[in-house]
Amino acid sequence: MRRVSLFGLSVLLACLTLQPLSHAQRKDNKAAASVKTTGAPAGIETITAQQMREILTFIAADELEGRDTPSRGLNVAAKFLAFNLSRWGFKPAGDNGTFFQGFTLQRGQLDGSQTKVELGGQSFKLGEDFIPRAVQGTAKGQLVYVSHGYLVKAKNVNPYAGLDVKDKIVVVAEGYPKGVQPGDLKGKLGEDYDTAANYARTHGAKGLVLVPNPTVLGRWEMLARSAQGGGRATLGSAQDPNGLPTVTASAKLLTAIFQGEATDGAAILKQAATNEYSPGFALNSDKQLSLSVLGKLDALPTQNVVAIWEGSDPILKNEYIAVGAHYDHVGVRPKSDEGKTDGWSRYKLFLESAGVLGNDDRLSNGADDDGSGTTAVLAIAEALAKAPRPKRSVLLVWHAGEEKGLWGSEYVTNNPPVPLNQIATQLNIDMIGRSAKEVDSKKRDRVTLEDEIYVIGSKMMSSELGALSEAVNDSYLKLKFNYMYDEPNDPQRLFYRSDHFNYARKGIPIIFYFDGINEDYHKVSDQVEKIDFGKMEKVTRTVYATLWELANRGARVKVDKPLPAQYSGN
């Protein structure tokens, strides 16, 4: 792997545009010159293959150490992004007048012998039967089921009617019930509306048991590994003095909890999956559940990078088009002790035998995943800075922790720098730099061609957004939009797996741009040398043109279709 010296990185950071053209860059420019831009939006000529090669060479450099969350390398990437945003005149949208929206992770090791759930003398297995949340503590008490746990007076939704949760353990289905959307949570928390966690805390409950929705069930193994620690960081507030010990229940645990009740565990799981609302009820009084979440957890800081480009229209500038990517990757794979046959040792031997790994290379640089998206959003920022201001404002977000569980997008949508109901659309760019030379007709999941891109979710919530996306593309670069991953039963479950998901489940229509899963996905071989910068230019320009149309049209696109039940959740 070619290494870049620290001095070279410093020069690159200070003067990106002063680099002489290499043979590869001249080839990129030739590809760029062939792109027709007649009638293209202002500023789009700024987005070039050469520009993105220069940026990505920094983002995916060895010295950034794979941009793990949290890590020194990720912090360097954040400062690089902020440096450019500042010199282009963007408005910081982070903490204390900075571009950094900080949030806290917890890292450590749960005590498996002390983290447990018991019911009626039966013990349940950590990671298999239940997944603990970050807040530590113990709880024991009778059980009460409160459906999805949302109280919304304006909607006459109150699953707590006639129930007392004091000293109880509350069982609650994840997600919003049918008929309730994030925009309905208006007024004062605890009076006009309430959430399950807040209601439980303020009414004296002892703990929470979560009924998983399909999203959680689909990510069960990953979430279980993350929750059990072993040196891994997880999103959460381990130091929250008001938090309640919380576990997510498996089907086995739910079957036991609801055994002998009028509604069984299977029906409760179905309610969570379909978002059906039902009145709450107290479970049999002789049924007592005990849970404990104990171990050693440390708080660690990290950050999203957030910026605003203010619109020109005095009214429409209060609406935002969000554009984002995740700037993290999977970091440095751990070094094994001599003779130790752990997972990395076996994986390393496999890579070496395949000719992929050499010189004890342990850095996963993530050039495509998602250095390509990180680069594209920065290129869009520069294009905005060199064009007349659009009517609406633009919110740019580089999310941290996507690889670990969509942490950054979860945090920013729960703690938005602008009101969520003022975000008209979110455009997510995650892997756009790889292309295939030809199509393998026998392979369903493949890398897209150089003039092709997977477009996911554009028609899922807004008919207008889907039509606008296609119209912009047809009038400009005419990429081949592949909608394969929009299938409801997509086995890859791509709609769940990137940051747009957390915006969509808050009611914001999205488009996700994706090139496909290549043979270097999450491997040390995902390198800059394999990026098709001509394709990156075409896709990024298409995203920018779509952004420009969304930011300047008379009315924001309408959400005319609810997010399908299997995708919703909170």
JSON list of N, CA, C and O in Angstrom, two decimals, residues 117-134:
[
{"chain": "A", "resi": 117, "resn": "VAL", "atom": "N", "xyz": [-31.28, -11.63, 33.01]},
{"chain": "A", "resi": 117, "resn": "VAL", "atom": "CA", "xyz": [-32.73, -11.49, 33.12]},
{"chain": "A", "resi": 117, "resn": "VAL", "atom": "C", "xyz": [-33.28, -12.81, 33.66]},
{"chain": "A", "resi": 117, "resn": "VAL", "atom": "O", "xyz": [-32.91, -13.89, 33.17]},
{"chain": "A", "resi": 118, "resn": "GLU", "atom": "N", "xyz": [-34.16, -12.72, 34.65]},
{"chain": "A", "resi": 118, "resn": "GLU", "atom": "CA", "xyz": [-34.78, -13.91, 35.23]},
{"chain": "A", "resi": 118, "resn": "GLU", "atom": "C", "xyz": [-36.28, -13.69, 35.37]},
{"chain": "A", "resi": 118, "resn": "GLU", "atom": "O", "xyz": [-36.73, -12.59, 35.70]},
{"chain": "A", "resi": 119, "resn": "LEU", "atom": "N", "xyz": [-37.04, -14.74, 35.11]},
{"chain": "A", "resi": 119, "resn": "LEU", "atom": "CA", "xyz": [-38.50, -14.67, 35.22]},
{"chain": "A", "resi": 119, "resn": "LEU", "atom": "C", "xyz": [-39.02, -16.03, 35.69]},
{"chain": "A", "resi": 119, "resn": "LEU", "atom": "O", "xyz": [-38.76, -17.05, 35.04]},
{"chain": "A", "resi": 120, "resn": "GLY", "atom": "N", "xyz": [-39.69, -16.05, 36.83]},
{"chain": "A", "resi": 120, "resn": "GLY", "atom": "CA", "xyz": [-40.28, -17.28, 37.34]},
{"chain": "A", "resi": 120, "resn": "GLY", "atom": "C", "xyz": [-39.28, -18.39, 37.51]},
{"chain": "A", "resi": 120, "resn": "GLY", "atom": "O", "xyz": [-39.59, -19.55, 37.21]},
{"chain": "A", "resi": 121, "resn": "GLY", "atom": "N", "xyz": [-38.08, -18.05, 37.96]},
{"chain": "A", "resi": 121, "resn": "GLY", "atom": "CA", "xyz": [-37.05, -19.05, 38.17]},
{"chain": "A", "resi": 121, "resn": "GLY", "atom": "C", "xyz": [-36.28, -19.44, 36.93]},
{"chain": "A", "resi": 121, "resn": "GLY", "atom": "O", "xyz": [-35.32, -20.22, 37.01]},
{"chain": "A", "resi": 122, "resn": "GLN", "atom": "N", "xyz": [-36.66, -18.91, 35.77]},
{"chain": "A", "resi": 122, "resn": "GLN", "atom": "CA", "xyz": [-35.97, -19.22, 34.52]},
{"chain": "A", "resi": 122, "resn": "GLN", "atom": "C", "xyz": [-34.98, -18.11, 34.19]},
{"chain": "A", "resi": 122, "resn": "GLN", "atom": "O", "xyz": [-35.33, -16.92, 34.23]},
{"chain": "A", "resi": 123, "resn": "SER", "atom": "N", "xyz": [-33.75, -18.49, 33.85]},
{"chain": "A", "resi": 123, "resn": "SER", "atom": "CA", "xyz": [-32.73, -17.51, 33.46]},
{"chain": "A", "resi": 123, "resn": "SER", "atom": "C", "xyz": [-32.63, -17.45, 31.95]},
{"chain": "A", "resi": 123, "resn": "SER", "atom": "O", "xyz": [-32.80, -18.47, 31.25]},
{"chain": "A", "resi": 124, "resn": "PHE", "atom": "N", "xyz": [-32.32, -16.26, 31.45]},
{"chain": "A", "resi": 124, "resn": "PHE", "atom": "CA", "xyz": [-32.23, -16.05, 30.01]},
{"chain": "A", "resi": 124, "resn": "PHE", "atom": "C", "xyz": [-30.81, -15.63, 29.64]},
{"chain": "A", "resi": 124, "resn": "PHE", "atom": "O", "xyz": [-30.12, -14.99, 30.43]},
{"chain": "A", "resi": 125, "resn": "LYS", "atom": "N", "xyz": [-30.39, -15.98, 28.43]},
{"chain": "A", "resi": 125, "resn": "LYS", "atom": "CA", "xyz": [-29.01, -15.86, 28.02]},
{"chain": "A", "resi": 125, "resn": "LYS", "atom": "C", "xyz": [-28.71, -14.51, 27.39]},
{"chain": "A", "resi": 125, "resn": "LYS", "atom": "O", "xyz": [-29.38, -14.08, 26.44]},
{"chain": "A", "resi": 126, "resn": "LEU", "atom": "N", "xyz": [-27.68, -13.85, 27.90]},
{"chain": "A", "resi": 126, "resn": "LEU", "atom": "CA", "xyz": [-27.22, -12.57, 27.37]},
{"chain": "A", "resi": 126, "resn": "LEU", "atom": "C", "xyz": [-26.80, -12.72, 25.91]},
{"chain": "A", "resi": 126, "resn": "LEU", "atom": "O", "xyz": [-26.07, -13.64, 25.55]},
{"chain": "A", "resi": 127, "resn": "GLY", "atom": "N", "xyz": [-27.28, -11.83, 25.05]},
{"chain": "A", "resi": 127, "resn": "GLY", "atom": "CA", "xyz": [-26.93, -11.84, 23.64]},
{"chain": "A", "resi": 127, "resn": "GLY", "atom": "C", "xyz": [-27.81, -12.72, 22.79]},
{"chain": "A", "resi": 127, "resn": "GLY", "atom": "O", "xyz": [-28.01, -12.43, 21.61]},
{"chain": "A", "resi": 128, "resn": "GLU", "atom": "N", "xyz": [-28.33, -13.78, 23.38]},
{"chain": "A", "resi": 128, "resn": "GLU", "atom": "CA", "xyz": [-29.21, -14.68, 22.64]},
{"chain": "A", "resi": 128, "resn": "GLU", "atom": "C", "xyz": [-30.67, -14.41, 22.96]},
{"chain": "A", "resi": 128, "resn": "GLU", "atom": "O", "xyz": [-31.52, -14.33, 22.06]},
{"chain": "A", "resi": 129, "resn": "ASP", "atom": "N", "xyz": [-30.99, -14.26, 24.24]},
{"chain": "A", "resi": 129, "resn": "ASP", "atom": "CA", "xyz": [-32.37, -14.05, 24.66]},
{"chain": "A", "resi": 129, "resn": "ASP", "atom": "C", "xyz": [-32.69, -12.58, 24.93]},
{"chain": "A", "resi": 129, "resn": "ASP", "atom": "O", "xyz": [-33.85, -12.18, 24.92]},
{"chain": "A", "resi": 130, "resn": "PHE", "atom": "N", "xyz": [-31.67, -11.79, 25.18]},
{"chain": "A", "resi": 130, "resn": "PHE", "atom": "CA", "xyz": [-31.88, -10.36, 25.42]},
{"chain": "A", "resi": 130, "resn": "PHE", "atom": "C", "xyz": [-30.60, -9.60, 25.11]},
{"chain": "A", "resi": 130, "resn": "PHE", "atom": "O", "xyz": [-29.50, -10.15, 25.15]},
{"chain": "A", "resi": 131, "resn": "ILE", "atom": "N", "xyz": [-30.78, -8.32, 24.75]},
{"chain": "A", "resi": 131, "resn": "ILE", "atom": "CA", "xyz": [-29.66, -7.41, 24.49]},
{"chain": "A", "resi": 131, "resn": "ILE", "atom": "C", "xyz": [-29.79, -6.23, 25.45]},
{"chain": "A", "resi": 131, "resn": "ILE", "atom": "O", "xyz": [-30.81, -5.54, 25.46]},
{"chain": "A", "resi": 132, "resn": "PRO", "atom": "N", "xyz": [-28.79, -5.96, 26.28]},
{"chain": "A", "resi": 132, "resn": "PRO", "atom": "CA", "xyz": [-28.87, -4.84, 27.21]},
{"chain": "A", "resi": 132, "resn": "PRO", "atom": "C", "xyz": [-28.57, -3.52, 26.52]},
{"chain": "A", "resi": 132, "resn": "PRO", "atom": "O", "xyz": [-27.78, -3.47, 25.57]},
{"chain": "A", "resi": 133, "resn": "ARG", "atom": "N", "xyz": [-29.19, -2.44, 26.98]},
{"chain": "A", "resi": 133, "resn": "ARG", "atom": "CA", "xyz": [-28.85, -1.09, 26.57]},
{"chain": "A", "resi": 133, "resn": "ARG", "atom": "C", "xyz": [-27.75, -0.55, 27.47]},
{"chain": "A", "resi": 133, "resn": "ARG", "atom": "O", "xyz": [-27.32, -1.21, 28.41]},
{"chain": "A", "resi": 134, "resn": "ALA", "atom": "N", "xyz": [-27.30, 0.67, 27.20]},
{"chain": "A", "resi": 134, "resn": "ALA", "atom": "CA", "xyz": [-26.09, 1.17, 27.84]},
{"chain": "A", "resi": 134, "resn": "ALA", "atom": "C", "xyz": [-26.24, 1.48, 29.33]},
{"chain": "A", "resi": 134, "resn": "ALA", "atom": "O", "xyz": [-25.30, 1.31, 30.09]}
]
